[in-house]
């Protein structure tokens, strides 16, 4: 397993030359075209999700007013994804499609980088194998974990890409310690941190291994690399210090994490509940077959002795450290928060494939592809019949966070605003409403959208005054969050539109998005 190359240049020359044949190039581009087309198929079939609406709206505000480029920091969120989305929004497409298209690009790029990483880790003598690369680049994007979250306009797939690229570059640096490589690696780490706070793990674990390398080699040159790494990361991430709301990142991070005192008091809570949730997340998003292969590959890997090799131990630390941290300290625990360190875990599936004879390899590989494609097609054609975990199903498809009827409501209001001045009140100040409406109504004349408290217990005075002034005035809310007494609603509100949502998977009760006309 010793790599016999003498330089980084030779490594990349060999990698590039592996692609430089007409047959291989055609195969790669056909595969890429298939994956790209499959990812774009029914891309907006799932309605806008709450966080998608927020991110897209922030990107619109940045596009409209350049001085608002740091607006995500008002909620303690890093803005890189929104900055990148601005360019796509200028193409005047469906804003939800544009946001999800950006995630598709990150999803395929992440699969490409992980395929290179797996080759680097497992190919004997470091020789690049095109067949292994193609196999990894096929099964990675088709895993439901990658497929589902690559089709949502969320920052998590962008984080996954930068995280995977950061690990890959750091492993190259470990083998070829050069200043230019450590600077590029540091820049990618900074971009990961600019995308989402867990990018900090990439920074801290890289620092740890740089210290280990310094202690091992006692080479002053490595100390210089360490300093360069820290400076470049801090300069990249330090862009956020230009915003007066920089402190909000640390404040909001506390909302997602339990303090150390809780771990010391109850070390198995939330560890055990989160571990159970992780199993069910992986059961669906890796498929039962993929999870079985992953566990089997992990056990075989532990017995193989590969952990004695630096690059395997280093790559494992980049996944297990954030994994364990999340199990112990995370308050909010959903599948997408596990994405950035879960996709690299598919290395163990790839490792298992490498241990099999050719006939068994194809049986295992095809079975995983068939299971994955079955799950993917259910998500792309009929997501309401998919086997998503219950809480995930609720969040994306049935709860108030699922924006069924948002696009249709926006179209209705846009038509009304052509000849009238209209005012729309919504439940909530932030999220699916009103941001879900704003992303479709950005720049619409004669239109004002006013957020309101949740749940809706009374008609806001601003809407009553608007109706009294002669404006067309509406109230938009989910039925489950509409608590205005029937006597008041009958006198002052008229239901004119209702968009039902799929039934809850446990209760069987269906919510709906409703539009009421406020009577003058």
PDB file of N, CA and C in Angstrom, residues 177-225:
ATOM      1  N   UNK A 177       3.836  16.922   1.346  1.00  0.00           N
ATOM      2  CA  UNK A 177       3.788  18.166   2.141  1.00  0.00           C
ATOM      3  C   UNK A 177       4.416  19.345   1.404  1.00  0.00           C
ATOM      4  N   UNK A 178       3.562  20.157   0.812  1.00  0.00           N
ATOM      5  CA  UNK A 178       4.007  21.321   0.041  1.00  0.00           C
ATOM      6  C   UNK A 178       3.205  22.530   0.477  1.00  0.00           C
ATOM      7  N   UNK A 179       3.828  23.711   0.389  1.00  0.00           N
ATOM      8  CA  UNK A 179       3.181  24.940   0.828  1.00  0.00           C
ATOM      9  C   UNK A 179       1.964  25.265  -0.037  1.00  0.00           C
ATOM     10  N   UNK A 180       2.082  25.132  -1.359  1.00  0.00           N
ATOM     11  CA  UNK A 180       0.945  25.484  -2.212  1.00  0.00           C
ATOM     12  C   UNK A 180      -0.259  24.588  -1.929  1.00  0.00           C
ATOM     13  N   UNK A 181      -0.013  23.313  -1.646  1.00  0.00           N
ATOM     14  CA  UNK A 181      -1.106  22.390  -1.378  1.00  0.00           C
ATOM     15  C   UNK A 181      -1.775  22.688  -0.043  1.00  0.00           C
ATOM     16  N   UNK A 182      -0.996  23.043   0.951  1.00  0.00           N
ATOM     17  CA  UNK A 182      -1.591  23.348   2.250  1.00  0.00           C
ATOM     18  C   UNK A 182      -2.393  24.649   2.175  1.00  0.00           C
ATOM     19  N   UNK A 183      -1.980  25.586   1.328  1.00  0.00           N
ATOM     20  CA  UNK A 183      -2.729  26.835   1.163  1.00  0.00           C
ATOM     21  C   UNK A 183      -4.066  26.565   0.470  1.00  0.00           C
ATOM     22  N   UNK A 184      -4.052  25.745  -0.583  1.00  0.00           N
ATOM     23  CA  UNK A 184      -5.300  25.394  -1.277  1.00  0.00           C
ATOM     24  C   UNK A 184      -6.230  24.650  -0.321  1.00  0.00           C
ATOM     25  N   UNK A 185      -5.652  23.715   0.433  1.00  0.00           N
ATOM     26  CA  UNK A 185      -6.442  22.965   1.405  1.00  0.00           C
ATOM     27  C   UNK A 185      -7.065  23.899   2.435  1.00  0.00           C
ATOM     28  N   UNK A 186      -6.305  24.867   2.915  1.00  0.00           N
ATOM     29  CA  UNK A 186      -6.810  25.821   3.904  1.00  0.00           C
ATOM     30  C   UNK A 186      -7.935  26.669   3.332  1.00  0.00           C
ATOM     31  N   UNK A 187      -7.808  27.053   2.067  1.00  0.00           N
ATOM     32  CA  UNK A 187      -8.854  27.854   1.430  1.00  0.00           C
ATOM     33  C   UNK A 187     -10.173  27.075   1.361  1.00  0.00           C
ATOM     34  N   UNK A 188     -10.089  25.779   1.019  1.00  0.00           N
ATOM     35  CA  UNK A 188     -11.288  24.939   0.966  1.00  0.00           C
ATOM     36  C   UNK A 188     -11.886  24.781   2.358  1.00  0.00           C
ATOM     37  N   UNK A 189     -11.037  24.618   3.367  1.00  0.00           N
ATOM     38  CA  UNK A 189     -11.532  24.534   4.750  1.00  0.00           C
ATOM     39  C   UNK A 189     -12.276  25.808   5.121  1.00  0.00           C
ATOM     40  N   UNK A 190     -11.727  26.955   4.720  1.00  0.00           N
ATOM     41  CA  UNK A 190     -12.393  28.224   4.987  1.00  0.00           C
ATOM     42  C   UNK A 190     -13.743  28.317   4.297  1.00  0.00           C
ATOM     43  N   UNK A 191     -13.832  27.806   3.068  1.00  0.00           N
ATOM     44  CA  UNK A 191     -15.103  27.811   2.351  1.00  0.00           C
ATOM     45  C   UNK A 191     -16.135  26.908   3.037  1.00  0.00           C
ATOM     46  N   UNK A 192     -15.670  25.759   3.552  1.00  0.00           N
ATOM     47  CA  UNK A 192     -16.584  24.874   4.290  1.00  0.00           C
ATOM     48  C   UNK A 192     -17.142  25.590   5.519  1.00  0.00           C
ATOM     49  N   UNK A 193     -16.289  26.315   6.204  1.00  0.00           N
ATOM     50  CA  UNK A 193     -16.706  27.049   7.396  1.00  0.00           C
ATOM     51  C   UNK A 193     -17.610  28.229   7.016  1.00  0.00           C
ATOM     52  N   UNK A 194     -17.378  28.802   5.837  1.00  0.00           N
ATOM     53  CA  UNK A 194     -18.246  29.878   5.341  1.00  0.00           C
ATOM     54  C   UNK A 194     -19.625  29.360   4.912  1.00  0.00           C
ATOM     55  N   UNK A 195     -19.733  28.038   4.760  1.00  0.00           N
ATOM     56  CA  UNK A 195     -20.995  27.443   4.340  1.00  0.00           C
ATOM     57  C   UNK A 195     -21.875  27.111   5.534  1.00  0.00           C
ATOM     58  N   UNK A 196     -21.267  26.495   6.559  1.00  0.00           N
ATOM     59  CA  UNK A 196     -22.034  26.100   7.738  1.00  0.00           C
ATOM     60  C   UNK A 196     -21.065  25.845   8.889  1.00  0.00           C
ATOM     61  N   UNK A 197     -21.521  26.060  10.097  1.00  0.00           N
ATOM     62  CA  UNK A 197     -20.642  25.973  11.268  1.00  0.00           C
ATOM     63  C   UNK A 197     -19.915  24.637  11.427  1.00  0.00           C
ATOM     64  N   UNK A 198     -20.515  23.463  11.091  1.00  0.00           N
ATOM     65  CA  UNK A 198     -19.757  22.215  11.217  1.00  0.00           C
ATOM     66  C   UNK A 198     -18.486  22.165  10.384  1.00  0.00           C
ATOM     67  N   UNK A 199     -18.303  23.107   9.465  1.00  0.00           N
ATOM     68  CA  UNK A 199     -17.027  23.194   8.763  1.00  0.00           C
ATOM     69  C   UNK A 199     -15.866  23.390   9.717  1.00  0.00           C
ATOM     70  N   UNK A 200     -16.166  23.815  10.937  1.00  0.00           N
ATOM     71  CA  UNK A 200     -15.130  23.974  11.959  1.00  0.00           C
ATOM     72  C   UNK A 200     -14.435  22.648  12.261  1.00  0.00           C
ATOM     73  N   UNK A 201     -15.166  21.532  12.153  1.00  0.00           N
ATOM     74  CA  UNK A 201     -14.540  20.233  12.399  1.00  0.00           C
ATOM     75  C   UNK A 201     -13.401  19.981  11.425  1.00  0.00           C
ATOM     76  N   UNK A 202     -13.598  20.351  10.174  1.00  0.00           N
ATOM     77  CA  UNK A 202     -12.560  20.178   9.160  1.00  0.00           C
ATOM     78  C   UNK A 202     -11.316  20.960   9.551  1.00  0.00           C
ATOM     79  N   UNK A 203     -11.519  22.152  10.088  1.00  0.00           N
ATOM     80  CA  UNK A 203     -10.409  23.001  10.524  1.00  0.00           C
ATOM     81  C   UNK A 203      -9.685  22.397  11.727  1.00  0.00           C
ATOM     82  N   UNK A 204     -10.420  22.023  12.756  1.00  0.00           N
ATOM     83  CA  UNK A 204      -9.816  21.559  14.001  1.00  0.00           C
ATOM     84  C   UNK A 204      -9.118  20.216  13.835  1.00  0.00           C
ATOM     85  N   UNK A 205      -9.735  19.281  13.080  1.00  0.00           N
ATOM     86  CA  UNK A 205      -9.108  17.971  12.896  1.00  0.00           C
ATOM     87  C   UNK A 205      -7.855  18.095  12.032  1.00  0.00           C
ATOM     88  N   UNK A 206      -7.904  18.985  11.038  1.00  0.00           N
ATOM     89  CA  UNK A 206      -6.708  19.226  10.217  1.00  0.00           C
ATOM     90  C   UNK A 206      -5.578  19.794  11.076  1.00  0.00           C
ATOM     91  N   UNK A 207      -5.906  20.722  11.962  1.00  0.00           N
ATOM     92  CA  UNK A 207      -4.890  21.283  12.859  1.00  0.00           C
ATOM     93  C   UNK A 207      -4.262  20.192  13.719  1.00  0.00           C
ATOM     94  N   UNK A 208      -5.094  19.306  14.241  1.00  0.00           N
ATOM     95  CA  UNK A 208      -4.577  18.222  15.088  1.00  0.00           C
ATOM     96  C   UNK A 208      -3.543  17.389  14.339  1.00  0.00           C
ATOM     97  N   UNK A 209      -3.875  17.006  13.104  1.00  0.00           N
ATOM     98  CA  UNK A 209      -2.955  16.152  12.358  1.00  0.00           C
ATOM     99  C   UNK A 209      -1.708  16.911  11.897  1.00  0.00           C
ATOM    100  N   UNK A 210      -1.835  18.206  11.691  1.00  0.00           N
ATOM    101  CA  UNK A 210      -0.645  18.994  11.386  1.00  0.00           C
ATOM    102  C   UNK A 210       0.302  19.022  12.580  1.00  0.00           C
ATOM    103  N   UNK A 211      -0.256  19.125  13.786  1.00  0.00           N
ATOM    104  CA  UNK A 211       0.582  19.084  14.993  1.00  0.00           C
ATOM    105  C   UNK A 211       1.259  17.723  15.116  1.00  0.00           C
ATOM    106  N   UNK A 212       0.502  16.646  14.824  1.00  0.00           N
ATOM    107  CA  UNK A 212       1.091  15.308  14.858  1.00  0.00           C
ATOM    108  C   UNK A 212       2.254  15.203  13.876  1.00  0.00           C
ATOM    109  N   UNK A 213       2.073  15.770  12.687  1.00  0.00           N
ATOM    110  CA  UNK A 213       3.140  15.702  11.676  1.00  0.00           C
ATOM    111  C   UNK A 213       4.368  16.484  12.123  1.00  0.00           C
ATOM    112  N   UNK A 214       4.152  17.621  12.774  1.00  0.00           N
ATOM    113  CA  UNK A 214       5.276  18.413  13.279  1.00  0.00           C
ATOM    114  C   UNK A 214       6.043  17.617  14.332  1.00  0.00           C
ATOM    115  N   UNK A 215       5.315  16.988  15.259  1.00  0.00           N
ATOM    116  CA  UNK A 215       5.962  16.225  16.334  1.00  0.00           C
ATOM    117  C   UNK A 215       6.694  15.009  15.788  1.00  0.00           C
ATOM    118  N   UNK A 216       6.162  14.420  14.723  1.00  0.00           N
ATOM    119  CA  UNK A 216       6.807  13.241  14.142  1.00  0.00           C
ATOM    120  C   UNK A 216       8.072  13.599  13.378  1.00  0.00           C
ATOM    121  N   UNK A 217       7.955  14.599  12.519  1.00  0.00           N
ATOM    122  CA  UNK A 217       9.056  14.912  11.610  1.00  0.00           C
ATOM    123  C   UNK A 217      10.059  15.887  12.207  1.00  0.00           C
ATOM    124  N   UNK A 218       9.576  16.709  13.151  1.00  0.00           N
ATOM    125  CA  UNK A 218      10.415  17.776  13.732  1.00  0.00           C
ATOM    126  C   UNK A 218      11.040  18.627  12.629  1.00  0.00           C
ATOM    127  N   UNK A 219      10.200  18.909  11.644  1.00  0.00           N
ATOM    128  CA  UNK A 219      10.645  19.654  10.471  1.00  0.00           C
ATOM    129  C   UNK A 219      10.114  21.084  10.573  1.00  0.00           C
ATOM    130  N   UNK A 220      11.018  22.056  10.539  1.00  0.00           N
ATOM    131  CA  UNK A 220      10.614  23.457  10.660  1.00  0.00           C
ATOM    132  C   UNK A 220       9.722  23.880   9.494  1.00  0.00           C
ATOM    133  N   UNK A 221       9.900  23.239   8.361  1.00  0.00           N
ATOM    134  CA  UNK A 221       9.075  23.574   7.198  1.00  0.00           C
ATOM    135  C   UNK A 221       7.595  23.296   7.479  1.00  0.00           C
ATOM    136  N   UNK A 222       7.326  22.221   8.227  1.00  0.00           N
ATOM    137  CA  UNK A 222       5.940  21.870   8.542  1.00  0.00           C
ATOM    138  C   UNK A 222       5.328  22.908   9.485  1.00  0.00           C
ATOM    139  N   UNK A 223       6.145  23.478  10.355  1.00  0.00           N
ATOM    140  CA  UNK A 223       5.646  24.551  11.229  1.00  0.00           C
ATOM    141  C   UNK A 223       5.187  25.734  10.383  1.00  0.00           C
ATOM    142  N   UNK A 224       5.947  26.042   9.351  1.00  0.00           N
ATOM    143  CA  UNK A 224       5.543  27.108   8.432  1.00  0.00           C
ATOM    144  C   UNK A 224       4.241  26.779   7.724  1.00  0.00           C
ATOM    145  N   UNK A 225       4.076  25.507   7.346  1.00  0.00           N
ATOM    146  CA  UNK A 225       2.830  25.076   6.722  1.00  0.00           C
ATOM    147  C   UNK A 225       1.653  25.212   7.695  1.00  0.00           C
TER     148      UNK A 225
END
